[in-house]
């Protein structure tokens, strides 16, 4: 299983901030935005991950994350010079994907909920076609929308419908089998000249191999693409971490918990981040592991 994080685009909705830095490098409370989608793939058990971004931003992602060895994962990098649609990621990454299935996540999405890691691993284990994740929203007309029948089967997908058939927005996390590369290769660009992810999903739906998982109540999905939603996401993370004492999307802790690195390696990573609350947290996690 391969993973892709799409961290490209120009971030126009966040101008002027993103005139100088990639949106996915902006802080969401105490860590860079890209930590959150990376943590999703790591929790799903994906260790071979491609980060796609603009030519000017890729050096900054490398400076932040490097090869991924420190987390017991492998990170590769590829350019998307122009924002030509989400599905272009499968053409850019086709050599990276090879003959594997792929977990694809948008770089500005945050997911948090109990049991999410186990649910993702189970869906990947049973993957046959594509798996989408739906989240109930009050304004579904702003999103791609999935409709389920009375048996929970996915029956329709619409992109930003004027009259939505359900309130289930399709989030920025997608699991695909290897056929996704062939499907993306055969897409016709939209009127905007983009390869649309909805067209990929519709191809799977027409072949009867598309599934929508309703994340439901008690789960949190946040899209950090606007100033308001970015602030809201930071406040959400701050409150949750303060109340629970658990750091969301701490890559070092996840790597340790998944068995990707040892407690001693986790301790060394925390000490490199000394004099920060985040570094102190990583050290505390490593000490607890060593004492257990």
PDB file of C-alpha atoms in Angstrom:
ATOM      1  CA  UNK A   1       0.000   0.000   0.000  1.00  0.00           C
ATOM      2  CA  UNK A   2       1.297   3.421  -1.005  1.00  0.00           C
ATOM      3  CA  UNK A   3       0.186   6.807   0.322  1.00  0.00           C
ATOM      4  CA  UNK A   4      -0.048  10.217  -1.330  1.00  0.00           C
ATOM      5  CA  UNK A   5      -0.440  13.604   0.339  1.00  0.00           C
ATOM      6  CA  UNK A   6      -1.438  16.333  -2.100  1.00  0.00           C
ATOM      7  CA  UNK A   7      -0.003  19.549  -0.704  1.00  0.00           C
ATOM      8  CA  UNK A   8       0.016  21.712  -3.813  1.00  0.00           C
ATOM      9  CA  UNK A   9      -2.150  24.568  -4.997  1.00  0.00           C
ATOM     10  CA  UNK A  10      -1.679  28.285  -4.543  1.00  0.00           C
ATOM     11  CA  UNK A  11      -3.826  28.720  -1.433  1.00  0.00           C
ATOM     12  CA  UNK A  12      -5.575  31.765  -2.857  1.00  0.00           C
ATOM     13  CA  UNK A  13      -8.295  31.666  -0.211  1.00  0.00           C
ATOM     14  CA  UNK A  14      -5.593  32.281   2.409  1.00  0.00           C
ATOM     15  CA  UNK A  15      -3.851  35.175   0.664  1.00  0.00           C
ATOM     16  CA  UNK A  16      -1.798  37.165   1.570  1.00  0.00           C
ATOM     17  CA  UNK A  17      -0.428  34.600   4.046  1.00  0.00           C
ATOM     18  CA  UNK A  18       0.140  31.952   1.395  1.00  0.00           C
ATOM     19  CA  UNK A  19       1.872  34.371  -0.942  1.00  0.00           C
ATOM     20  CA  UNK A  20       5.072  33.507   0.914  1.00  0.00           C
ATOM     21  CA  UNK A  21       4.543  29.991   2.303  1.00  0.00           C
ATOM     22  CA  UNK A  22       2.648  26.834   1.381  1.00  0.00           C
ATOM     23  CA  UNK A  23      -0.748  26.518   3.049  1.00  0.00           C
ATOM     24  CA  UNK A  24       0.199  23.050   4.290  1.00  0.00           C
ATOM     25  CA  UNK A  25       3.171  24.493   6.203  1.00  0.00           C
ATOM     26  CA  UNK A  26       1.034  26.935   8.164  1.00  0.00           C
ATOM     27  CA  UNK A  27       0.592  26.099  11.864  1.00  0.00           C
ATOM     28  CA  UNK A  28      -2.572  24.469  13.128  1.00  0.00           C
ATOM     29  CA  UNK A  29      -2.060  25.258  16.802  1.00  0.00           C
ATOM     30  CA  UNK A  30       1.269  23.588  17.704  1.00  0.00           C
ATOM     31  CA  UNK A  31       2.339  21.809  14.536  1.00  0.00           C
ATOM     32  CA  UNK A  32       2.461  22.297  10.752  1.00  0.00           C
ATOM     33  CA  UNK A  33      -0.740  21.521   8.882  1.00  0.00           C
ATOM     34  CA  UNK A  34       0.841  18.666   6.935  1.00  0.00           C
ATOM     35  CA  UNK A  35       1.411  16.704  10.159  1.00  0.00           C
ATOM     36  CA  UNK A  36      -2.323  16.005  10.302  1.00  0.00           C
ATOM     37  CA  UNK A  37      -2.774  14.209   6.943  1.00  0.00           C
ATOM     38  CA  UNK A  38       0.585  12.476   7.404  1.00  0.00           C
ATOM     39  CA  UNK A  39      -0.620  11.174  10.760  1.00  0.00           C
ATOM     40  CA  UNK A  40      -3.743   9.767   9.077  1.00  0.00           C
ATOM     41  CA  UNK A  41      -1.677   7.697   6.644  1.00  0.00           C
ATOM     42  CA  UNK A  42       0.676   6.525   9.380  1.00  0.00           C
ATOM     43  CA  UNK A  43      -2.261   5.468  11.574  1.00  0.00           C
ATOM     44  CA  UNK A  44      -3.665   3.544   8.601  1.00  0.00           C
ATOM     45  CA  UNK A  45      -0.414   1.577   8.485  1.00  0.00           C
ATOM     46  CA  UNK A  46       0.942   3.266   5.345  1.00  0.00           C
ATOM     47  CA  UNK A  47       4.698   3.796   5.509  1.00  0.00           C
ATOM     48  CA  UNK A  48       5.660   4.606   1.898  1.00  0.00           C
ATOM     49  CA  UNK A  49       4.326   8.101   1.180  1.00  0.00           C
ATOM     50  CA  UNK A  50       4.648  10.581  -1.690  1.00  0.00           C
ATOM     51  CA  UNK A  51       4.246  14.302  -0.989  1.00  0.00           C
ATOM     52  CA  UNK A  52       3.174  16.301  -4.036  1.00  0.00           C
ATOM     53  CA  UNK A  53       3.572  20.073  -3.995  1.00  0.00           C
ATOM     54  CA  UNK A  54       4.725  23.016  -6.078  1.00  0.00           C
ATOM     55  CA  UNK A  55       8.366  23.267  -7.236  1.00  0.00           C
ATOM     56  CA  UNK A  56       8.942  26.300  -4.996  1.00  0.00           C
ATOM     57  CA  UNK A  57       7.457  24.678  -1.875  1.00  0.00           C
ATOM     58  CA  UNK A  58       8.998  21.202  -2.081  1.00  0.00           C
ATOM     59  CA  UNK A  59      12.379  22.267  -0.591  1.00  0.00           C
ATOM     60  CA  UNK A  60      10.546  23.515   2.508  1.00  0.00           C
ATOM     61  CA  UNK A  61       8.720  20.216   2.944  1.00  0.00           C
ATOM     62  CA  UNK A  62      12.034  18.404   2.625  1.00  0.00           C
ATOM     63  CA  UNK A  63      13.565  20.726   5.198  1.00  0.00           C
ATOM     64  CA  UNK A  64      10.726  19.922   7.606  1.00  0.00           C
ATOM     65  CA  UNK A  65      10.322  16.177   7.046  1.00  0.00           C
ATOM     66  CA  UNK A  66      13.367  14.884   5.201  1.00  0.00           C
ATOM     67  CA  UNK A  67      13.353  11.245   4.128  1.00  0.00           C
ATOM     68  CA  UNK A  68      10.946  10.231   6.900  1.00  0.00           C
ATOM     69  CA  UNK A  69      13.508   7.810   8.368  1.00  0.00           C
ATOM     70  CA  UNK A  70      13.207   9.470  11.760  1.00  0.00           C
ATOM     71  CA  UNK A  71       9.572   8.292  11.904  1.00  0.00           C
ATOM     72  CA  UNK A  72      10.296   4.858  10.483  1.00  0.00           C
ATOM     73  CA  UNK A  73       8.609   5.731   7.188  1.00  0.00           C
ATOM     74  CA  UNK A  74       9.771   6.558   3.668  1.00  0.00           C
ATOM     75  CA  UNK A  75       8.907   9.938   2.171  1.00  0.00           C
ATOM     76  CA  UNK A  76       9.277  10.775  -1.514  1.00  0.00           C
ATOM     77  CA  UNK A  77       8.560  14.085  -3.237  1.00  0.00           C
ATOM     78  CA  UNK A  78       7.124  15.108  -6.600  1.00  0.00           C
ATOM     79  CA  UNK A  79       6.167  18.352  -8.317  1.00  0.00           C
ATOM     80  CA  UNK A  80       2.759  19.590  -9.426  1.00  0.00           C
ATOM     81  CA  UNK A  81       3.712  22.809 -11.239  1.00  0.00           C
ATOM     82  CA  UNK A  82       0.080  23.889 -11.768  1.00  0.00           C
ATOM     83  CA  UNK A  83      -3.116  22.998  -9.892  1.00  0.00           C
ATOM     84  CA  UNK A  84      -4.589  20.787 -12.608  1.00  0.00           C
ATOM     85  CA  UNK A  85      -7.033  18.899 -10.404  1.00  0.00           C
ATOM     86  CA  UNK A  86      -6.790  16.389  -7.570  1.00  0.00           C
ATOM     87  CA  UNK A  87      -6.804  13.360  -9.861  1.00  0.00           C
ATOM     88  CA  UNK A  88      -3.598  14.550 -11.534  1.00  0.00           C
ATOM     89  CA  UNK A  89      -1.853  13.238  -8.416  1.00  0.00           C
ATOM     90  CA  UNK A  90      -2.263   9.676  -9.740  1.00  0.00           C
ATOM     91  CA  UNK A  91      -0.547  10.572 -13.010  1.00  0.00           C
ATOM     92  CA  UNK A  92       2.257  12.434 -11.234  1.00  0.00           C
ATOM     93  CA  UNK A  93       2.642   9.509  -8.845  1.00  0.00           C
ATOM     94  CA  UNK A  94       2.056   6.596 -11.222  1.00  0.00           C
ATOM     95  CA  UNK A  95       5.659   5.446 -11.123  1.00  0.00           C
ATOM     96  CA  UNK A  96       5.660   5.746  -7.328  1.00  0.00           C
ATOM     97  CA  UNK A  97       2.377   3.783  -7.053  1.00  0.00           C
ATOM     98  CA  UNK A  98       3.590   1.015  -9.352  1.00  0.00           C
ATOM     99  CA  UNK A  99       1.412  -2.053  -8.860  1.00  0.00           C
ATOM    100  CA  UNK A 100       0.166  -1.103  -5.402  1.00  0.00           C
ATOM    101  CA  UNK A 101      -3.098   0.236  -4.040  1.00  0.00           C
ATOM    102  CA  UNK A 102      -3.045   3.823  -2.766  1.00  0.00           C
ATOM    103  CA  UNK A 103      -4.374   5.885   0.128  1.00  0.00           C
ATOM    104  CA  UNK A 104      -4.807   9.491  -0.960  1.00  0.00           C
ATOM    105  CA  UNK A 105      -5.322  12.426   1.418  1.00  0.00           C
ATOM    106  CA  UNK A 106      -5.520  16.168   0.921  1.00  0.00           C
ATOM    107  CA  UNK A 107      -2.895  18.187   2.753  1.00  0.00           C
ATOM    108  CA  UNK A 108      -5.365  20.598   4.361  1.00  0.00           C
ATOM    109  CA  UNK A 109      -7.759  18.047   5.913  1.00  0.00           C
ATOM    110  CA  UNK A 110      -7.873  17.123   9.601  1.00  0.00           C
ATOM    111  CA  UNK A 111      -9.556  13.947  10.872  1.00  0.00           C
ATOM    112  CA  UNK A 112     -10.075  13.010  14.506  1.00  0.00           C
ATOM    113  CA  UNK A 113     -12.243  10.382  16.111  1.00  0.00           C
ATOM    114  CA  UNK A 114     -12.168   7.324  18.340  1.00  0.00           C
ATOM    115  CA  UNK A 115     -11.427   4.082  16.533  1.00  0.00           C
ATOM    116  CA  UNK A 116     -10.478   5.825  13.280  1.00  0.00           C
ATOM    117  CA  UNK A 117      -7.105   4.106  12.946  1.00  0.00           C
ATOM    118  CA  UNK A 118      -8.603   0.616  13.295  1.00  0.00           C
ATOM    119  CA  UNK A 119     -11.415   1.480  10.872  1.00  0.00           C
ATOM    120  CA  UNK A 120      -8.960   2.668   8.222  1.00  0.00           C
ATOM    121  CA  UNK A 121      -6.801  -0.433   8.536  1.00  0.00           C
ATOM    122  CA  UNK A 122      -9.860  -2.658   8.204  1.00  0.00           C
ATOM    123  CA  UNK A 123     -11.055  -0.788   5.092  1.00  0.00           C
ATOM    124  CA  UNK A 124      -7.625  -1.099   3.500  1.00  0.00           C
ATOM    125  CA  UNK A 125      -7.525  -4.801   4.295  1.00  0.00           C
ATOM    126  CA  UNK A 126     -10.896  -5.337   2.578  1.00  0.00           C
ATOM    127  CA  UNK A 127     -10.336  -2.827  -0.235  1.00  0.00           C
ATOM    128  CA  UNK A 128     -12.081  -3.743  -3.483  1.00  0.00           C
ATOM    129  CA  UNK A 129     -12.339  -0.700  -5.713  1.00  0.00           C
ATOM    130  CA  UNK A 130     -12.517   2.563  -3.797  1.00  0.00           C
ATOM    131  CA  UNK A 131     -13.508   3.655  -0.313  1.00  0.00           C
ATOM    132  CA  UNK A 132     -14.696   7.208   0.333  1.00  0.00           C
ATOM    133  CA  UNK A 133     -15.365   8.798   3.701  1.00  0.00           C
ATOM    134  CA  UNK A 134     -18.500  10.860   4.204  1.00  0.00           C
ATOM    135  CA  UNK A 135     -19.181  13.408   6.906  1.00  0.00           C
ATOM    136  CA  UNK A 136     -22.575  15.011   7.679  1.00  0.00           C
ATOM    137  CA  UNK A 137     -22.515  18.780   7.118  1.00  0.00           C
ATOM    138  CA  UNK A 138     -25.054  21.585   7.215  1.00  0.00           C
ATOM    139  CA  UNK A 139     -24.095  22.958   3.789  1.00  0.00           C
ATOM    140  CA  UNK A 140     -23.512  19.904   1.542  1.00  0.00           C
ATOM    141  CA  UNK A 141     -23.907  21.987  -1.630  1.00  0.00           C
ATOM    142  CA  UNK A 142     -20.336  23.226  -1.107  1.00  0.00           C
ATOM    143  CA  UNK A 143     -18.884  19.727  -1.468  1.00  0.00           C
ATOM    144  CA  UNK A 144     -19.003  16.512  -3.395  1.00  0.00           C
ATOM    145  CA  UNK A 145     -21.990  14.677  -1.946  1.00  0.00           C
ATOM    146  CA  UNK A 146     -22.574  10.944  -1.574  1.00  0.00           C
ATOM    147  CA  UNK A 147     -25.999   9.346  -1.297  1.00  0.00           C
ATOM    148  CA  UNK A 148     -26.591   6.040   0.489  1.00  0.00           C
ATOM    149  CA  UNK A 149     -29.622   3.787   0.101  1.00  0.00           C
ATOM    150  CA  UNK A 150     -31.496   2.121   2.960  1.00  0.00           C
ATOM    151  CA  UNK A 151     -28.911  -0.673   3.000  1.00  0.00           C
ATOM    152  CA  UNK A 152     -26.004   1.751   3.294  1.00  0.00           C
ATOM    153  CA  UNK A 153     -24.862   1.226  -0.287  1.00  0.00           C
ATOM    154  CA  UNK A 154     -23.486   4.181  -2.238  1.00  0.00           C
ATOM    155  CA  UNK A 155     -25.917   4.995  -5.061  1.00  0.00           C
ATOM    156  CA  UNK A 156     -24.924   8.462  -6.279  1.00  0.00           C
ATOM    157  CA  UNK A 157     -22.144  11.060  -6.195  1.00  0.00           C
ATOM    158  CA  UNK A 158     -22.674  14.695  -7.149  1.00  0.00           C
ATOM    159  CA  UNK A 159     -20.191  17.571  -7.186  1.00  0.00           C
ATOM    160  CA  UNK A 160     -21.509  20.696  -5.432  1.00  0.00           C
ATOM    161  CA  UNK A 161     -25.177  19.994  -6.243  1.00  0.00           C
ATOM    162  CA  UNK A 162     -27.741  22.803  -6.039  1.00  0.00           C
ATOM    163  CA  UNK A 163     -30.203  20.335  -4.506  1.00  0.00           C
ATOM    164  CA  UNK A 164     -28.148  17.778  -2.525  1.00  0.00           C
ATOM    165  CA  UNK A 165     -29.633  14.301  -2.148  1.00  0.00           C
ATOM    166  CA  UNK A 166     -27.987  13.877   1.257  1.00  0.00           C
ATOM    167  CA  UNK A 167     -25.947  15.791   3.814  1.00  0.00           C
ATOM    168  CA  UNK A 168     -22.891  13.554   3.447  1.00  0.00           C
ATOM    169  CA  UNK A 169     -19.920  15.537   2.188  1.00  0.00           C
ATOM    170  CA  UNK A 170     -17.146  13.449   0.663  1.00  0.00           C
ATOM    171  CA  UNK A 171     -14.018  14.275   2.636  1.00  0.00           C
ATOM    172  CA  UNK A 172     -10.438  14.556   1.430  1.00  0.00           C
ATOM    173  CA  UNK A 173      -9.463  10.963   2.255  1.00  0.00           C
ATOM    174  CA  UNK A 174      -9.738   8.268  -0.420  1.00  0.00           C
ATOM    175  CA  UNK A 175      -8.624   4.627  -0.689  1.00  0.00           C
ATOM    176  CA  UNK A 176      -8.190   3.182  -4.193  1.00  0.00           C
ATOM    177  CA  UNK A 177      -7.057  -0.054  -5.740  1.00  0.00           C
ATOM    178  CA  UNK A 178      -4.388   0.069  -8.433  1.00  0.00           C
ATOM    179  CA  UNK A 179      -6.926   0.658 -11.204  1.00  0.00           C
ATOM    180  CA  UNK A 180      -7.058   4.320 -10.150  1.00  0.00           C
ATOM    181  CA  UNK A 181      -4.006   5.065 -12.291  1.00  0.00           C
ATOM    182  CA  UNK A 182      -5.679   3.697 -15.414  1.00  0.00           C
ATOM    183  CA  UNK A 183      -8.902   5.556 -14.597  1.00  0.00           C
ATOM    184  CA  UNK A 184      -7.061   8.846 -14.071  1.00  0.00           C
ATOM    185  CA  UNK A 185      -5.180   8.363 -17.318  1.00  0.00           C
ATOM    186  CA  UNK A 186      -8.461   8.078 -19.200  1.00  0.00           C
ATOM    187  CA  UNK A 187     -10.141  11.158 -17.725  1.00  0.00           C
ATOM    188  CA  UNK A 188     -11.249  14.103 -19.830  1.00  0.00           C
ATOM    189  CA  UNK A 189     -10.308  17.449 -18.254  1.00  0.00           C
ATOM    190  CA  UNK A 190     -13.182  19.574 -16.977  1.00  0.00           C
ATOM    191  CA  UNK A 191     -14.131  22.971 -18.410  1.00  0.00           C
ATOM    192  CA  UNK A 192     -11.520  24.410 -16.022  1.00  0.00           C
ATOM    193  CA  UNK A 193      -8.883  22.122 -17.512  1.00  0.00           C
ATOM    194  CA  UNK A 194      -8.675  19.970 -14.374  1.00  0.00           C
ATOM    195  CA  UNK A 195      -8.763  16.231 -13.772  1.00  0.00           C
ATOM    196  CA  UNK A 196     -11.569  15.900 -11.241  1.00  0.00           C
ATOM    197  CA  UNK A 197     -11.510  13.414  -8.360  1.00  0.00           C
ATOM    198  CA  UNK A 198     -15.297  13.134  -8.612  1.00  0.00           C
ATOM    199  CA  UNK A 199     -14.908  11.663 -12.111  1.00  0.00           C
ATOM    200  CA  UNK A 200     -12.575   9.023 -10.664  1.00  0.00           C
ATOM    201  CA  UNK A 201     -15.109   8.174  -7.959  1.00  0.00           C
ATOM    202  CA  UNK A 202     -17.940   8.014 -10.492  1.00  0.00           C
ATOM    203  CA  UNK A 203     -15.966   5.538 -12.597  1.00  0.00           C
ATOM    204  CA  UNK A 204     -15.730   3.225  -9.586  1.00  0.00           C
ATOM    205  CA  UNK A 205     -19.411   3.780  -8.760  1.00  0.00           C
ATOM    206  CA  UNK A 206     -20.482   2.833 -12.288  1.00  0.00           C
ATOM    207  CA  UNK A 207     -18.526  -0.418 -11.997  1.00  0.00           C
ATOM    208  CA  UNK A 208     -20.202  -1.179  -8.651  1.00  0.00           C
ATOM    209  CA  UNK A 209     -16.947  -0.930  -6.699  1.00  0.00           C
ATOM    210  CA  UNK A 210     -17.363   2.273  -4.705  1.00  0.00           C
ATOM    211  CA  UNK A 211     -18.091   2.391  -0.975  1.00  0.00           C
ATOM    212  CA  UNK A 212     -18.878   5.349   1.271  1.00  0.00           C
ATOM    213  CA  UNK A 213     -18.093   5.129   4.981  1.00  0.00           C
ATOM    214  CA  UNK A 214     -20.218   7.515   7.065  1.00  0.00           C
ATOM    215  CA  UNK A 215     -17.914   8.932   9.748  1.00  0.00           C
ATOM    216  CA  UNK A 216     -21.025  10.042  11.615  1.00  0.00           C
ATOM    217  CA  UNK A 217     -21.577  11.767  14.934  1.00  0.00           C
ATOM    218  CA  UNK A 218     -18.781  12.097  17.465  1.00  0.00           C
ATOM    219  CA  UNK A 219     -16.187  12.474  14.716  1.00  0.00           C
ATOM    220  CA  UNK A 220     -14.426  15.644  13.611  1.00  0.00           C
ATOM    221  CA  UNK A 221     -13.456  16.533  10.054  1.00  0.00           C
ATOM    222  CA  UNK A 222     -12.018  19.964   9.350  1.00  0.00           C
ATOM    223  CA  UNK A 223     -10.992  21.575   6.070  1.00  0.00           C
ATOM    224  CA  UNK A 224      -8.473  24.346   6.784  1.00  0.00           C
ATOM    225  CA  UNK A 225      -8.729  26.163   3.465  1.00  0.00           C
ATOM    226  CA  UNK A 226      -9.997  29.546   4.708  1.00  0.00           C
ATOM    227  CA  UNK A 227      -8.875  31.968   7.401  1.00  0.00           C
ATOM    228  CA  UNK A 228     -11.955  31.160   9.471  1.00  0.00           C
ATOM    229  CA  UNK A 229     -11.625  27.383   9.170  1.00  0.00           C
ATOM    230  CA  UNK A 230      -7.880  27.551   9.864  1.00  0.00           C
ATOM    231  CA  UNK A 231      -8.517  29.477  13.071  1.00  0.00           C
ATOM    232  CA  UNK A 232     -11.335  27.113  14.032  1.00  0.00           C
ATOM    233  CA  UNK A 233      -9.086  24.084  13.483  1.00  0.00           C
ATOM    234  CA  UNK A 234      -6.353  25.579  15.674  1.00  0.00           C
ATOM    235  CA  UNK A 235      -8.849  26.278  18.445  1.00  0.00           C
ATOM    236  CA  UNK A 236     -10.278  22.768  18.162  1.00  0.00           C
ATOM    237  CA  UNK A 237      -6.834  21.181  18.505  1.00  0.00           C
ATOM    238  CA  UNK A 238      -5.839  23.509  21.351  1.00  0.00           C
ATOM    239  CA  UNK A 239      -8.953  22.789  23.405  1.00  0.00           C
ATOM    240  CA  UNK A 240      -8.822  19.048  22.816  1.00  0.00           C
ATOM    241  CA  UNK A 241      -5.146  18.762  23.680  1.00  0.00           C
ATOM    242  CA  UNK A 242      -5.542  20.933  26.762  1.00  0.00           C
ATOM    243  CA  UNK A 243      -8.526  18.939  28.043  1.00  0.00           C
ATOM    244  CA  UNK A 244      -7.222  15.453  27.284  1.00  0.00           C
ATOM    245  CA  UNK A 245      -3.479  15.881  27.650  1.00  0.00           C
ATOM    246  CA  UNK A 246      -3.022  14.024  24.352  1.00  0.00           C
ATOM    247  CA  UNK A 247      -1.281  15.653  21.387  1.00  0.00           C
ATOM    248  CA  UNK A 248      -3.201  15.193  18.126  1.00  0.00           C
ATOM    249  CA  UNK A 249      -1.124  14.194  15.081  1.00  0.00           C
ATOM    250  CA  UNK A 250       2.155  13.874  16.978  1.00  0.00           C
ATOM    251  CA  UNK A 251       4.184  11.991  14.383  1.00  0.00           C
ATOM    252  CA  UNK A 252       6.784  10.812  16.893  1.00  0.00           C
ATOM    253  CA  UNK A 253       4.158   9.332  19.221  1.00  0.00           C
ATOM    254  CA  UNK A 254       2.328   7.666  16.340  1.00  0.00           C
ATOM    255  CA  UNK A 255       5.576   6.184  15.012  1.00  0.00           C
ATOM    256  CA  UNK A 256       6.317   4.814  18.473  1.00  0.00           C
ATOM    257  CA  UNK A 257       2.799   3.448  18.956  1.00  0.00           C
ATOM    258  CA  UNK A 258       2.788   1.779  15.537  1.00  0.00           C
ATOM    259  CA  UNK A 259       6.154   0.150  16.236  1.00  0.00           C
ATOM    260  CA  UNK A 260       7.937   2.148  13.541  1.00  0.00           C
ATOM    261  CA  UNK A 261      10.556   3.506  15.984  1.00  0.00           C
ATOM    262  CA  UNK A 262      11.819   2.557  19.449  1.00  0.00           C
ATOM    263  CA  UNK A 263      11.319   4.484  22.675  1.00  0.00           C
ATOM    264  CA  UNK A 264      14.988   5.512  22.615  1.00  0.00           C
ATOM    265  CA  UNK A 265      14.610   6.870  19.087  1.00  0.00           C
ATOM    266  CA  UNK A 266      11.475   8.722  20.152  1.00  0.00           C
ATOM    267  CA  UNK A 267      13.385  10.219  23.091  1.00  0.00           C
ATOM    268  CA  UNK A 268      16.131  11.455  20.774  1.00  0.00           C
ATOM    269  CA  UNK A 269      13.564  13.117  18.513  1.00  0.00           C
ATOM    270  CA  UNK A 270      11.943  14.846  21.472  1.00  0.00           C
ATOM    271  CA  UNK A 271      15.252  16.171  22.757  1.00  0.00           C
ATOM    272  CA  UNK A 272      15.968  17.727  19.356  1.00  0.00           C
ATOM    273  CA  UNK A 273      12.801  19.783  19.884  1.00  0.00           C
ATOM    274  CA  UNK A 274      13.731  20.907  23.392  1.00  0.00           C
ATOM    275  CA  UNK A 275      12.460  24.244  24.733  1.00  0.00           C
ATOM    276  CA  UNK A 276       9.096  23.688  23.044  1.00  0.00           C
ATOM    277  CA  UNK A 277       5.883  22.298  24.488  1.00  0.00           C
ATOM    278  CA  UNK A 278       5.747  19.809  21.609  1.00  0.00           C
ATOM    279  CA  UNK A 279       9.285  18.569  22.325  1.00  0.00           C
ATOM    280  CA  UNK A 280       8.514  18.199  26.036  1.00  0.00           C
ATOM    281  CA  UNK A 281       5.473  16.114  25.126  1.00  0.00           C
ATOM    282  CA  UNK A 282       7.492  13.778  22.892  1.00  0.00           C
ATOM    283  CA  UNK A 283      10.076  13.300  25.654  1.00  0.00           C
ATOM    284  CA  UNK A 284       7.310  12.501  28.156  1.00  0.00           C
ATOM    285  CA  UNK A 285       5.815   9.935  25.762  1.00  0.00           C
ATOM    286  CA  UNK A 286       9.211   8.274  25.316  1.00  0.00           C
ATOM    287  CA  UNK A 287       9.858   8.202  29.089  1.00  0.00           C
ATOM    288  CA  UNK A 288       6.496   6.569  29.698  1.00  0.00           C
ATOM    289  CA  UNK A 289       7.283   3.928  27.086  1.00  0.00           C
ATOM    290  CA  UNK A 290      10.700   3.237  28.582  1.00  0.00           C
ATOM    291  CA  UNK A 291       9.203   2.907  32.078  1.00  0.00           C
ATOM    292  CA  UNK A 292       6.474   0.486  31.017  1.00  0.00           C
TER     293      UNK A 292
END
